[in-house]
Every structure is written in structure tokens, then in C-alpha cells.
Amino acid sequence: MLDPKDRLAVALDHPDAYQAMKLVDSLGQTCQWFKVGMELYYAAGNDIIRQLRDRGFDVFLDLKLHDIPNTVAGAVRSATKAGASLLTIHASGGPAMMTAAAEAAKAPGSPRLLAVTVLTSMDDAQLAATGITASPAEQVLKLAKLARQSGIDGFVCSAEEVAAVRAATGPQTLLVIPGIRPAGAAIDDQKRIATPAQAIAQGASMLVIGRPITQAKDPAAAAEDILSEIAQSETSLKK
Ligand code: C5P
């Protein structure tokens, strides 16, 4: 059984390293994984990864790479040197790009790659406007299968898609799910949400949670509650 701490990444959606590290410090050793996205990374650079690594934490670098194969492979190598343990790329970059990224990620110490299929902000109309006639659900599965064939065995997807992606990609795939809200928590700007227990029951490997922890009066207590919910959910699945 995976340690619940390895199934929770706290999203550090902060504008600078000072505010991010203040939150990290308030969590003590409660959490092991932190997600650094574009906002924080473009402000704080590799130094934020180093600071987190120096404190013994793992970093999920959410940069959603999408460029020509050679450039993305180089970015994977740079993220390896920076110390990221998980790194996102866009599946819509195509099979050559994903294969180049997967090749680059075979080097020792490389991050595990996660493919982003269709952004959850894309509905039928948004997708159609880009020339794709498939529905978002169909496109997610098509890109997930393509990513698997290209050597990528992890995905970021919403709780709504997790069961279908799990069924299509098998039990070993790493499925990382944002849009999680504990029962009773503020929904904020998320739309299709699931509780930690629901997401785990539907096949999630890891949950990404931001504001329910980062905006809580007591972030460590909020994280502890979520970790217990993850542990309980896993225990009840095993029964
Ligand atoms: O604060 P909250 O829990 O809503 O944060 C969720 C995190 O997951 C944010 O960093 C957000 O950018 C990210 N995310 C998301 N939905 C996606 C992909 C990523 O909310 N489809």
C-alpha cells in the first residue's frame, strides 16, 4: 500500500518563493510532495525546486511542455538537473514529441513524465474552435492511448475522466487528479469536483490539492484530515 503522503501533492500557487516557503513551513513535515506551476516557477526559477529539495520534499514541476521534440527533450534534461520528480507535457504535442521526451526521461534521476490530454477548461466549443471534432471525452482517451504508445505512463486528468483513463491505460499508470475538494470545503473556481475518497475510489493514484490546504486557517490540520481520508478510502477499497 502506498503511503498516503505519496498520494498528495500540495499546489503552491503563489506569486513568489517567500510566500510559497511560508506555506511549506506551516505544514512542517505533514506533506511530502509540492506542485510548482508556471506562476511560481517563472517567478522563482530553479531556486524554489532547490529549496524544497533541500528540505527533503519531492517536486512536481507542472510546466506543461509543448514544443518541437528536440526542445522538449532538452527541457526534460534541464528539469532533471533542477531536481523535479514529476513533470508535465502536453499529449497534443504529438507522438514524436512525446517519444523524444520519454527517451530523455530514461536518464538516471529523470522526472516521471505526466501527459496532459485535454485541458479541463476546454469544452466542446473550445475544442471545435481548434479544429478537433471529437468530444473532450473522446479526445482525452485518444490522446491517453497515444501517450502510452509513445512511452508516457502517467497522466493528469479530472476526477470525471479518471475511471475511463484508468480502464484504458491499466493499473500501473500514474493518474494525478486536481479539482479535489473535501466534503464541505469551498469549491472556489473549480467546477467538476470530487472528494479525496471519491477520486481514490475511481482510480486516482495521486491528488493535487491547493486552496483547501493553502487557504485553511490551519494548513497542517487540513492536510492531516485529507491524508486520513486518503488512507481510509484505500483501506475500504482493499476490503
Ligand atoms: O486550489 P486548487 O485545489 O483548486 O488547485 C488545483 C491545482 O491544480 C491548481 O494548481 C491548478 O492549476 C491545477 N489544475 C487544475 N485543473 C486542471 C489541471 C490543473 O485545477 N485540470
Short mmCIF file of N, CA and C in Angstrom, two decimals, residues 122 125-132:
data_model
loop_
_atom_site.label_atom_id
_atom_site.label_comp_id
_atom_site.label_asym_id
_atom_site.label_seq_id
_atom_site.Cartn_x
_atom_site.Cartn_y
_atom_site.Cartn_z
N MET A 122 -11.30 23.27 -21.51
CA MET A 122 -11.78 23.12 -22.89
C MET A 122 -13.10 22.34 -22.91
N ALA A 125 -17.08 23.38 -27.53
CA ALA A 125 -16.94 24.55 -28.41
C ALA A 125 -15.47 24.98 -28.51
N GLN A 126 -14.77 24.98 -27.38
CA GLN A 126 -13.36 25.38 -27.39
C GLN A 126 -12.53 24.42 -28.23
N LEU A 127 -12.83 23.13 -28.07
CA LEU A 127 -12.08 22.11 -28.81
C LEU A 127 -12.38 22.22 -30.31
N ALA A 128 -13.67 22.38 -30.64
CA ALA A 128 -14.07 22.50 -32.04
C ALA A 128 -13.39 23.72 -32.68
N ALA A 129 -13.24 24.79 -31.93
CA ALA A 129 -12.62 26.01 -32.47
C ALA A 129 -11.16 25.77 -32.85
N THR A 130 -10.54 24.75 -32.26
CA THR A 130 -9.15 24.45 -32.62
C THR A 130 -9.09 23.42 -33.75
N GLY A 131 -10.27 23.01 -34.28
CA GLY A 131 -10.29 22.10 -35.42
C GLY A 131 -10.47 20.64 -35.03
N ILE A 132 -10.71 20.38 -33.73
CA ILE A 132 -10.89 18.99 -33.30
C ILE A 132 -12.38 18.70 -33.16
#
